[in-house]
Amino acid sequence: MPLQQLVQYFNDRFETEHHSNIRPFILEKGLVSGIFGPIQTSSDFESIRRTDDHEKLIGHIAQLSVTPYDNNQHSQRSIEIGDLLTDVITQPADFQSIISLDRLCRTVHMLNYLAYSHKGGVLFLDVDPRHILGIKQDHGAYFEEIIIKCGLAVQNIVISMTVNSFYALHHTQLLDGLNNYRQRGYQIALNIGSLYAAHGLRDLIDKLSADYLRISAPDTATIQHSNSNWLSTLGQLTELQHLICGQTILQQVKQKNQADIATTAHFNLIQGDYYDKLITDHLRCL
């Protein structure tokens, strides 16, 4: 189905589901965006490559692109959305708003991914842990309909959840939700944005046996000036993930000293500007 028809279909669906005349999906110059309160969301896609062969592309990570949107309409929902986009876990969660925003963003990503899907591989899509906690059953059923409508396969979608020590306290509910996704054919990834947030996650990683473990590379200052605690934590996480036969991804690699970590710590996969530049420079030399 042509992209314009898909956008129209999902706008019609949104109107029906929410009993409103709001049509949040916009197609401009081949790119789909979604309107949610005062923000306009779209997609960027980051390449994931093999550590031992940087030219081997195994998939993409969908990143959320957010810009202000002003349609001169203000509502309580518009006021609250800024808080929902933050990672302040002490704030009371409006689960329904989180779920609605999460679904809208993933729909936008799927529509924009159609231009990349011919490259093959898997697509990593972030899901807010509060979305998983807010849904009681049938996780992934709603999104499965979106994937199929776009002509894609659930098996090539990786549901990725960012975790820290706070969410480890809710690991039973999170495990149940993520396993619901897995039973529908989705792959699963855990995303650790910072090694300092990794404390208390070993049990969750072990019990979930995720297909992928995403770890952000330490910044240059940490590598050069801190003690070796981060290196020990990194080694423990990668060793555990390999023991459960999962793959590891070192992400947000920008410098060579970060890239060296991917090799020495035996990461399977890598992502970051450093590798994109290597590939671009290599192609220019051909």
PDB file of C-alpha atoms in Angstrom:
ATOM      1  CA  MET A   1       0.000   0.000   0.000  1.00  0.00           C
ATOM      2  CA  PRO A   2       1.410   3.468  -0.888  1.00  0.00           C
ATOM      3  CA  LEU A   3       2.695   5.530   2.023  1.00  0.00           C
ATOM      4  CA  GLN A   4       0.025   8.220   1.593  1.00  0.00           C
ATOM      5  CA  GLN A   5      -2.725   5.600   1.853  1.00  0.00           C
ATOM      6  CA  LEU A   6      -1.124   4.121   4.987  1.00  0.00           C
ATOM      7  CA  VAL A   7      -0.990   7.560   6.619  1.00  0.00           C
ATOM      8  CA  GLN A   8      -4.645   8.086   5.787  1.00  0.00           C
ATOM      9  CA  TYR A   9      -5.531   4.644   7.156  1.00  0.00           C
ATOM     10  CA  PHE A  10      -3.825   5.270  10.492  1.00  0.00           C
ATOM     11  CA  ASN A  11      -5.380   8.728  10.776  1.00  0.00           C
ATOM     12  CA  ASP A  12      -8.814   7.180  10.198  1.00  0.00           C
ATOM     13  CA  ARG A  13      -8.045   4.544  12.809  1.00  0.00           C
ATOM     14  CA  PHE A  14      -6.931   7.176  15.317  1.00  0.00           C
ATOM     15  CA  GLU A  15     -10.141   9.156  14.807  1.00  0.00           C
ATOM     16  CA  THR A  16     -12.248   6.056  15.380  1.00  0.00           C
ATOM     17  CA  GLU A  17     -10.350   4.876  18.458  1.00  0.00           C
ATOM     18  CA  HIS A  18     -10.330   8.261  20.178  1.00  0.00           C
ATOM     19  CA  HIS A  19     -13.748   9.475  18.999  1.00  0.00           C
ATOM     20  CA  SER A  20     -12.230  12.736  17.803  1.00  0.00           C
ATOM     21  CA  ASN A  21     -11.442  14.611  14.613  1.00  0.00           C
ATOM     22  CA  ILE A  22      -7.711  14.683  15.366  1.00  0.00           C
ATOM     23  CA  ARG A  23      -5.560  13.300  12.541  1.00  0.00           C
ATOM     24  CA  PRO A  24      -2.063  13.207  14.066  1.00  0.00           C
ATOM     25  CA  PHE A  25      -0.045  11.671  11.214  1.00  0.00           C
ATOM     26  CA  ILE A  26       1.414  14.023   8.602  1.00  0.00           C
ATOM     27  CA  LEU A  27       3.301  13.119   5.420  1.00  0.00           C
ATOM     28  CA  GLU A  28       5.643  15.828   4.108  1.00  0.00           C
ATOM     29  CA  LYS A  29       8.390  15.296   1.525  1.00  0.00           C
ATOM     30  CA  GLY A  30       8.308  11.546   2.017  1.00  0.00           C
ATOM     31  CA  LEU A  31       8.733  11.720   5.802  1.00  0.00           C
ATOM     32  CA  VAL A  32       5.986  10.889   8.307  1.00  0.00           C
ATOM     33  CA  SER A  33       5.615  12.762  11.580  1.00  0.00           C
ATOM     34  CA  GLY A  34       3.128  12.530  14.428  1.00  0.00           C
ATOM     35  CA  ILE A  35       1.522  15.332  16.432  1.00  0.00           C
ATOM     36  CA  PHE A  36       1.058  14.855  20.174  1.00  0.00           C
ATOM     37  CA  GLY A  37       0.111  17.962  22.132  1.00  0.00           C
ATOM     38  CA  PRO A  38       2.817  20.615  21.641  1.00  0.00           C
ATOM     39  CA  ILE A  39       5.346  18.294  19.996  1.00  0.00           C
ATOM     40  CA  GLN A  40       5.930  16.848  16.550  1.00  0.00           C
ATOM     41  CA  THR A  41       7.712  13.499  16.456  1.00  0.00           C
ATOM     42  CA  SER A  42       9.556  11.865  13.609  1.00  0.00           C
ATOM     43  CA  SER A  43      12.298   9.281  13.058  1.00  0.00           C
ATOM     44  CA  ASP A  44      16.035   8.929  12.659  1.00  0.00           C
ATOM     45  CA  PHE A  45      17.581   5.520  11.981  1.00  0.00           C
ATOM     46  CA  GLU A  46      21.001   4.513  13.282  1.00  0.00           C
ATOM     47  CA  SER A  47      22.895   1.661  11.629  1.00  0.00           C
ATOM     48  CA  ILE A  48      23.957  -1.425  13.617  1.00  0.00           C
ATOM     49  CA  ARG A  49      26.988  -3.291  12.283  1.00  0.00           C
ATOM     50  CA  ARG A  50      29.057  -6.328  13.132  1.00  0.00           C
ATOM     51  CA  THR A  51      32.145  -5.606  15.213  1.00  0.00           C
ATOM     52  CA  ASP A  52      34.312  -7.882  13.088  1.00  0.00           C
ATOM     53  CA  ASP A  53      32.959  -6.543   9.786  1.00  0.00           C
ATOM     54  CA  HIS A  54      31.867  -2.916   9.821  1.00  0.00           C
ATOM     55  CA  GLU A  55      30.412  -3.175   6.329  1.00  0.00           C
ATOM     56  CA  LYS A  56      27.981  -5.881   7.453  1.00  0.00           C
ATOM     57  CA  LEU A  57      24.697  -4.145   8.332  1.00  0.00           C
ATOM     58  CA  ILE A  58      22.454  -6.180  10.621  1.00  0.00           C
ATOM     59  CA  GLY A  59      19.724  -3.629  11.309  1.00  0.00           C
ATOM     60  CA  HIS A  60      18.725  -0.191  12.557  1.00  0.00           C
ATOM     61  CA  ILE A  61      17.804   1.523  15.798  1.00  0.00           C
ATOM     62  CA  ALA A  62      14.836   3.880  15.482  1.00  0.00           C
ATOM     63  CA  GLN A  63      15.551   7.126  17.293  1.00  0.00           C
ATOM     64  CA  LEU A  64      12.861   9.647  18.174  1.00  0.00           C
ATOM     65  CA  SER A  65      13.201  13.101  16.660  1.00  0.00           C
ATOM     66  CA  VAL A  66      11.177  15.760  18.502  1.00  0.00           C
ATOM     67  CA  THR A  67      10.439  19.354  17.482  1.00  0.00           C
ATOM     68  CA  PRO A  68       7.963  21.908  18.888  1.00  0.00           C
ATOM     69  CA  TYR A  69       4.517  22.023  17.316  1.00  0.00           C
ATOM     70  CA  ASP A  70       2.235  25.011  17.777  1.00  0.00           C
ATOM     71  CA  ASN A  71      -1.284  24.821  16.404  1.00  0.00           C
ATOM     72  CA  ASN A  72      -2.544  27.542  18.761  1.00  0.00           C
ATOM     73  CA  GLN A  73      -4.483  24.948  20.740  1.00  0.00           C
ATOM     74  CA  HIS A  74      -3.646  24.288  24.361  1.00  0.00           C
ATOM     75  CA  SER A  75      -4.953  21.586  26.622  1.00  0.00           C
ATOM     76  CA  GLN A  76      -4.054  19.861  29.860  1.00  0.00           C
ATOM     77  CA  ARG A  77      -2.657  17.032  27.774  1.00  0.00           C
ATOM     78  CA  SER A  78      -0.316  19.493  26.036  1.00  0.00           C
ATOM     79  CA  ILE A  79       0.920  20.832  29.361  1.00  0.00           C
ATOM     80  CA  GLU A  80       1.646  17.385  30.764  1.00  0.00           C
ATOM     81  CA  ILE A  81       3.402  15.922  27.730  1.00  0.00           C
ATOM     82  CA  GLY A  82       6.681  17.683  28.454  1.00  0.00           C
ATOM     83  CA  ASP A  83       6.897  15.839  31.745  1.00  0.00           C
ATOM     84  CA  LEU A  84       6.094  12.499  30.155  1.00  0.00           C
ATOM     85  CA  LEU A  85       9.036  12.878  27.778  1.00  0.00           C
ATOM     86  CA  THR A  86      11.492  13.209  30.632  1.00  0.00           C
ATOM     87  CA  ASP A  87      13.059  10.357  32.526  1.00  0.00           C
ATOM     88  CA  VAL A  88      12.100  11.629  35.967  1.00  0.00           C
ATOM     89  CA  ILE A  89      10.973   8.422  37.619  1.00  0.00           C
ATOM     90  CA  THR A  90       9.763  10.158  40.786  1.00  0.00           C
ATOM     91  CA  GLN A  91       6.913  11.771  38.901  1.00  0.00           C
ATOM     92  CA  PRO A  92       3.478  10.085  39.044  1.00  0.00           C
ATOM     93  CA  ALA A  93       2.940   8.285  35.763  1.00  0.00           C
ATOM     94  CA  ASP A  94      -0.036   9.003  33.551  1.00  0.00           C
ATOM     95  CA  PHE A  95       0.049   5.540  32.034  1.00  0.00           C
ATOM     96  CA  GLN A  96      -2.627   6.158  29.407  1.00  0.00           C
ATOM     97  CA  SER A  97      -0.821   9.207  28.027  1.00  0.00           C
ATOM     98  CA  ILE A  98       2.451   7.265  28.002  1.00  0.00           C
ATOM     99  CA  ILE A  99       0.809   4.371  26.159  1.00  0.00           C
ATOM    100  CA  SER A 100      -0.791   6.721  23.619  1.00  0.00           C
ATOM    101  CA  LEU A 101       2.488   8.551  22.975  1.00  0.00           C
ATOM    102  CA  ASP A 102       4.420   5.287  22.721  1.00  0.00           C
ATOM    103  CA  ARG A 103       1.969   3.875  20.181  1.00  0.00           C
ATOM    104  CA  LEU A 104       1.997   7.045  18.116  1.00  0.00           C
ATOM    105  CA  CYS A 105       5.816   7.120  18.013  1.00  0.00           C
ATOM    106  CA  ARG A 106       6.083   3.476  17.024  1.00  0.00           C
ATOM    107  CA  THR A 107       3.529   3.964  14.252  1.00  0.00           C
ATOM    108  CA  VAL A 108       5.587   6.888  12.934  1.00  0.00           C
ATOM    109  CA  HIS A 109       8.745   4.758  13.064  1.00  0.00           C
ATOM    110  CA  MET A 110       7.151   1.877  11.175  1.00  0.00           C
ATOM    111  CA  LEU A 111       5.895   4.169   8.406  1.00  0.00           C
ATOM    112  CA  ASN A 112       9.288   5.843   8.027  1.00  0.00           C
ATOM    113  CA  TYR A 113      11.118   2.506   8.186  1.00  0.00           C
ATOM    114  CA  LEU A 114       9.461   1.383   4.964  1.00  0.00           C
ATOM    115  CA  ALA A 115      12.136   3.343   3.076  1.00  0.00           C
ATOM    116  CA  TYR A 116      14.848   1.313   4.871  1.00  0.00           C
ATOM    117  CA  SER A 117      13.251  -2.130   5.065  1.00  0.00           C
ATOM    118  CA  HIS A 118      14.717  -3.267   1.728  1.00  0.00           C
ATOM    119  CA  LYS A 119      18.149  -3.266   3.399  1.00  0.00           C
ATOM    120  CA  GLY A 120      17.032  -6.195   5.546  1.00  0.00           C
ATOM    121  CA  GLY A 121      17.985  -6.940   9.121  1.00  0.00           C
ATOM    122  CA  VAL A 122      16.091  -6.083  12.292  1.00  0.00           C
ATOM    123  CA  LEU A 123      14.555  -2.871  13.590  1.00  0.00           C
ATOM    124  CA  PHE A 124      15.033  -1.870  17.243  1.00  0.00           C
ATOM    125  CA  LEU A 125      12.104   0.074  18.682  1.00  0.00           C
ATOM    126  CA  ASP A 126      12.214   1.568  22.168  1.00  0.00           C
ATOM    127  CA  VAL A 127       9.271   0.946  24.482  1.00  0.00           C
ATOM    128  CA  ASP A 128       8.815   2.952  27.668  1.00  0.00           C
ATOM    129  CA  PRO A 129       8.910   0.648  30.730  1.00  0.00           C
ATOM    130  CA  ARG A 130       5.859   2.517  32.029  1.00  0.00           C
ATOM    131  CA  HIS A 131       4.001   1.412  28.903  1.00  0.00           C
ATOM    132  CA  ILE A 132       4.763  -2.216  29.759  1.00  0.00           C
ATOM    133  CA  LEU A 133       3.708  -1.672  33.375  1.00  0.00           C
ATOM    134  CA  GLY A 134       0.535   0.114  32.253  1.00  0.00           C
ATOM    135  CA  ILE A 135      -0.669  -2.712  29.970  1.00  0.00           C
ATOM    136  CA  LYS A 136      -2.127  -5.651  31.870  1.00  0.00           C
ATOM    137  CA  GLN A 137      -2.155  -8.279  29.108  1.00  0.00           C
ATOM    138  CA  ASP A 138      -1.669  -8.963  25.385  1.00  0.00           C
ATOM    139  CA  HIS A 139       1.473  -6.836  25.092  1.00  0.00           C
ATOM    140  CA  GLY A 140       2.335  -6.311  21.435  1.00  0.00           C
ATOM    141  CA  ALA A 141      -1.119  -7.146  20.025  1.00  0.00           C
ATOM    142  CA  TYR A 142      -1.928  -3.541  19.056  1.00  0.00           C
ATOM    143  CA  PHE A 143       1.493  -2.988  17.513  1.00  0.00           C
ATOM    144  CA  GLU A 144       1.353  -6.299  15.641  1.00  0.00           C
ATOM    145  CA  GLU A 145      -1.607  -4.986  13.652  1.00  0.00           C
ATOM    146  CA  ILE A 146       0.436  -1.918  12.672  1.00  0.00           C
ATOM    147  CA  ILE A 147       3.417  -4.018  11.575  1.00  0.00           C
ATOM    148  CA  ILE A 148       1.279  -6.323   9.451  1.00  0.00           C
ATOM    149  CA  LYS A 149      -0.581  -3.389   7.865  1.00  0.00           C
ATOM    150  CA  CYS A 150       2.807  -1.981   6.814  1.00  0.00           C
ATOM    151  CA  GLY A 151       3.638  -5.316   5.159  1.00  0.00           C
ATOM    152  CA  LEU A 152       6.436  -6.174   7.590  1.00  0.00           C
ATOM    153  CA  ALA A 153       7.096  -9.146   9.895  1.00  0.00           C
ATOM    154  CA  VAL A 154       6.939  -9.185  13.690  1.00  0.00           C
ATOM    155  CA  GLN A 155       9.966 -11.503  13.761  1.00  0.00           C
ATOM    156  CA  ASN A 156      12.168  -8.683  12.441  1.00  0.00           C
ATOM    157  CA  ILE A 157      11.135  -6.243  15.175  1.00  0.00           C
ATOM    158  CA  VAL A 158      13.172  -5.959  18.378  1.00  0.00           C
ATOM    159  CA  ILE A 159      11.305  -4.483  21.330  1.00  0.00           C
ATOM    160  CA  SER A 160      13.925  -2.578  23.298  1.00  0.00           C
ATOM    161  CA  MET A 161      13.401  -1.397  26.859  1.00  0.00           C
ATOM    162  CA  THR A 162      15.690   1.009  28.689  1.00  0.00           C
ATOM    163  CA  VAL A 163      16.291  -0.174  32.237  1.00  0.00           C
ATOM    164  CA  ASN A 164      17.947   1.100  35.381  1.00  0.00           C
ATOM    165  CA  SER A 165      18.070   0.018  39.004  1.00  0.00           C
ATOM    166  CA  PHE A 166      14.660   1.588  39.727  1.00  0.00           C
ATOM    167  CA  TYR A 167      12.875  -0.544  37.137  1.00  0.00           C
ATOM    168  CA  ALA A 168      14.716  -3.620  38.394  1.00  0.00           C
ATOM    169  CA  LEU A 169      12.419  -3.342  41.439  1.00  0.00           C
ATOM    170  CA  HIS A 170       9.502  -4.092  39.089  1.00  0.00           C
ATOM    171  CA  HIS A 171      11.224  -6.900  37.248  1.00  0.00           C
ATOM    172  CA  THR A 172       8.366  -9.396  37.730  1.00  0.00           C
ATOM    173  CA  GLN A 173       5.836  -7.202  35.915  1.00  0.00           C
ATOM    174  CA  LEU A 174       8.396  -6.223  33.275  1.00  0.00           C
ATOM    175  CA  LEU A 175       9.348  -9.853  32.669  1.00  0.00           C
ATOM    176  CA  ASP A 176       5.702 -10.786  32.208  1.00  0.00           C
ATOM    177  CA  GLY A 177       5.151  -7.973  29.717  1.00  0.00           C
ATOM    178  CA  LEU A 178       8.315  -8.623  27.712  1.00  0.00           C
ATOM    179  CA  ASN A 179       7.597 -12.340  27.588  1.00  0.00           C
ATOM    180  CA  ASN A 180       4.166 -11.499  26.173  1.00  0.00           C
ATOM    181  CA  TYR A 181       5.953  -9.687  23.340  1.00  0.00           C
ATOM    182  CA  ARG A 182       8.267 -12.653  22.858  1.00  0.00           C
ATOM    183  CA  GLN A 183       5.372 -15.113  22.612  1.00  0.00           C
ATOM    184  CA  ARG A 184       4.043 -13.086  19.677  1.00  0.00           C
ATOM    185  CA  GLY A 185       7.346 -13.465  17.830  1.00  0.00           C
ATOM    186  CA  TYR A 186       9.088 -10.215  18.729  1.00  0.00           C
ATOM    187  CA  GLN A 187      12.754 -10.233  19.657  1.00  0.00           C
ATOM    188  CA  ILE A 188      13.738  -8.524  22.920  1.00  0.00           C
ATOM    189  CA  ALA A 189      16.541  -6.132  23.864  1.00  0.00           C
ATOM    190  CA  LEU A 190      17.514  -4.483  27.134  1.00  0.00           C
ATOM    191  CA  ASN A 191      19.082  -1.045  26.823  1.00  0.00           C
ATOM    192  CA  ILE A 192      21.469   0.196  29.501  1.00  0.00           C
ATOM    193  CA  GLY A 193      22.034   3.868  28.854  1.00  0.00           C
ATOM    194  CA  SER A 194      24.763   4.230  31.460  1.00  0.00           C
ATOM    195  CA  LEU A 195      26.972   1.751  33.288  1.00  0.00           C
ATOM    196  CA  TYR A 196      26.241   3.697  36.467  1.00  0.00           C
ATOM    197  CA  ALA A 197      22.586   2.653  36.051  1.00  0.00           C
ATOM    198  CA  ALA A 198      23.466  -1.027  35.705  1.00  0.00           C
ATOM    199  CA  HIS A 199      23.552  -1.892  39.414  1.00  0.00           C
ATOM    200  CA  GLY A 200      20.893  -4.405  40.409  1.00  0.00           C
ATOM    201  CA  LEU A 201      20.120  -5.467  36.827  1.00  0.00           C
ATOM    202  CA  ARG A 202      21.949  -8.798  36.761  1.00  0.00           C
ATOM    203  CA  ASP A 203      18.896 -10.745  37.922  1.00  0.00           C
ATOM    204  CA  LEU A 204      16.670  -9.118  35.297  1.00  0.00           C
ATOM    205  CA  ILE A 205      19.180  -9.802  32.513  1.00  0.00           C
ATOM    206  CA  ASP A 206      19.586 -13.410  33.613  1.00  0.00           C
ATOM    207  CA  LYS A 207      15.855 -14.167  33.912  1.00  0.00           C
ATOM    208  CA  LEU A 208      14.801 -12.424  30.717  1.00  0.00           C
ATOM    209  CA  SER A 209      17.547 -13.888  28.495  1.00  0.00           C
ATOM    210  CA  ALA A 210      17.098 -11.040  26.038  1.00  0.00           C
ATOM    211  CA  ASP A 211      18.211 -11.505  22.454  1.00  0.00           C
ATOM    212  CA  TYR A 212      20.284  -8.321  22.674  1.00  0.00           C
ATOM    213  CA  LEU A 213      21.912  -6.246  25.408  1.00  0.00           C
ATOM    214  CA  ARG A 214      22.553  -2.626  24.386  1.00  0.00           C
ATOM    215  CA  ILE A 215      25.183  -0.720  26.355  1.00  0.00           C
ATOM    216  CA  SER A 216      26.206   2.890  25.727  1.00  0.00           C
ATOM    217  CA  ALA A 217      29.935   3.459  25.400  1.00  0.00           C
ATOM    218  CA  PRO A 218      31.593   5.287  28.307  1.00  0.00           C
ATOM    219  CA  ASP A 219      32.537   8.829  27.372  1.00  0.00           C
ATOM    220  CA  THR A 220      36.149   9.783  26.795  1.00  0.00           C
ATOM    221  CA  ALA A 221      36.481  11.479  30.190  1.00  0.00           C
ATOM    222  CA  THR A 222      35.345   8.331  31.964  1.00  0.00           C
ATOM    223  CA  ILE A 223      37.763   6.166  29.997  1.00  0.00           C
ATOM    224  CA  GLN A 224      40.732   8.444  30.638  1.00  0.00           C
ATOM    225  CA  HIS A 225      40.221   9.673  34.173  1.00  0.00           C
ATOM    226  CA  SER A 226      38.064   7.294  36.192  1.00  0.00           C
ATOM    227  CA  ASN A 227      39.033   4.136  38.010  1.00  0.00           C
ATOM    228  CA  SER A 228      38.461   0.706  36.522  1.00  0.00           C
ATOM    229  CA  ASN A 229      35.011   0.113  38.074  1.00  0.00           C
ATOM    230  CA  TRP A 230      33.259   0.785  34.766  1.00  0.00           C
ATOM    231  CA  LEU A 231      35.469  -1.755  33.005  1.00  0.00           C
ATOM    232  CA  SER A 232      34.667  -4.430  35.585  1.00  0.00           C
ATOM    233  CA  THR A 233      30.922  -3.724  35.318  1.00  0.00           C
ATOM    234  CA  LEU A 234      31.128  -3.833  31.535  1.00  0.00           C
ATOM    235  CA  GLY A 235      32.919  -7.168  31.600  1.00  0.00           C
ATOM    236  CA  GLN A 236      30.357  -8.697  33.950  1.00  0.00           C
ATOM    237  CA  LEU A 237      27.441  -7.575  31.775  1.00  0.00           C
ATOM    238  CA  THR A 238      28.891  -8.808  28.485  1.00  0.00           C
ATOM    239  CA  GLU A 239      29.959 -12.119  30.036  1.00  0.00           C
ATOM    240  CA  LEU A 240      26.464 -12.708  31.431  1.00  0.00           C
ATOM    241  CA  GLN A 241      24.796 -11.855  28.119  1.00  0.00           C
ATOM    242  CA  HIS A 242      27.057 -14.261  26.234  1.00  0.00           C
ATOM    243  CA  LEU A 243      26.370 -17.007  28.788  1.00  0.00           C
ATOM    244  CA  ILE A 244      22.645 -16.778  27.993  1.00  0.00           C
ATOM    245  CA  CYS A 245      23.510 -16.926  24.263  1.00  0.00           C
ATOM    246  CA  GLY A 246      22.489 -13.347  23.583  1.00  0.00           C
ATOM    247  CA  GLN A 247      24.286 -10.680  21.560  1.00  0.00           C
ATOM    248  CA  THR A 248      25.848  -7.489  22.858  1.00  0.00           C
ATOM    249  CA  ILE A 249      25.779  -4.044  21.236  1.00  0.00           C
ATOM    250  CA  LEU A 250      28.124  -1.180  22.098  1.00  0.00           C
ATOM    251  CA  GLN A 251      26.269   1.953  21.039  1.00  0.00           C
ATOM    252  CA  GLN A 252      26.916   5.690  20.695  1.00  0.00           C
ATOM    253  CA  VAL A 253      30.547   5.118  19.721  1.00  0.00           C
ATOM    254  CA  LYS A 254      32.055   8.433  18.614  1.00  0.00           C
ATOM    255  CA  GLN A 255      35.808   8.070  19.188  1.00  0.00           C
ATOM    256  CA  LYS A 256      38.472   5.458  18.508  1.00  0.00           C
ATOM    257  CA  ASN A 257      39.130   4.825  22.216  1.00  0.00           C
ATOM    258  CA  GLN A 258      35.450   3.890  22.546  1.00  0.00           C
ATOM    259  CA  ALA A 259      35.683   1.664  19.483  1.00  0.00           C
ATOM    260  CA  ASP A 260      38.646  -0.133  21.062  1.00  0.00           C
ATOM    261  CA  ILE A 261      36.352  -1.165  23.929  1.00  0.00           C
ATOM    262  CA  ALA A 262      34.059  -2.984  21.496  1.00  0.00           C
ATOM    263  CA  THR A 263      36.965  -5.196  20.451  1.00  0.00           C
ATOM    264  CA  THR A 264      38.588  -5.797  23.834  1.00  0.00           C
ATOM    265  CA  ALA A 265      35.259  -6.476  25.579  1.00  0.00           C
ATOM    266  CA  HIS A 266      34.123  -8.808  22.772  1.00  0.00           C
ATOM    267  CA  PHE A 267      30.958  -6.968  21.739  1.00  0.00           C
ATOM    268  CA  ASN A 268      29.165  -8.686  18.861  1.00  0.00           C
ATOM    269  CA  LEU A 269      27.692  -5.535  17.345  1.00  0.00           C
ATOM    270  CA  ILE A 270      28.395  -1.807  17.262  1.00  0.00           C
ATOM    271  CA  GLN A 271      26.616   1.485  16.506  1.00  0.00           C
ATOM    272  CA  GLY A 272      27.802   5.041  16.355  1.00  0.00           C
ATOM    273  CA  ASP A 273      29.048   7.986  14.314  1.00  0.00           C
ATOM    274  CA  TYR A 274      32.607   6.637  14.406  1.00  0.00           C
ATOM    275  CA  TYR A 275      31.677   3.641  12.265  1.00  0.00           C
ATOM    276  CA  ASP A 276      29.394   5.606   9.957  1.00  0.00           C
ATOM    277  CA  LYS A 277      32.322   7.901   9.182  1.00  0.00           C
ATOM    278  CA  LEU A 278      34.620   4.917   8.531  1.00  0.00           C
ATOM    279  CA  ILE A 279      32.135   3.503   6.042  1.00  0.00           C
ATOM    280  CA  THR A 280      31.625   6.883   4.355  1.00  0.00           C
ATOM    281  CA  ASP A 281      35.384   7.463   4.050  1.00  0.00           C
ATOM    282  CA  HIS A 282      35.867   3.946   2.684  1.00  0.00           C
ATOM    283  CA  LEU A 283      33.203   4.451   0.003  1.00  0.00           C
ATOM    284  CA  ARG A 284      34.816   7.738  -1.062  1.00  0.00           C
ATOM    285  CA  CYS A 285      38.098   5.916  -1.648  1.00  0.00           C
ATOM    286  CA  LEU A 286      36.553   3.329  -3.969  1.00  0.00           C
TER     287      LEU A 286
END
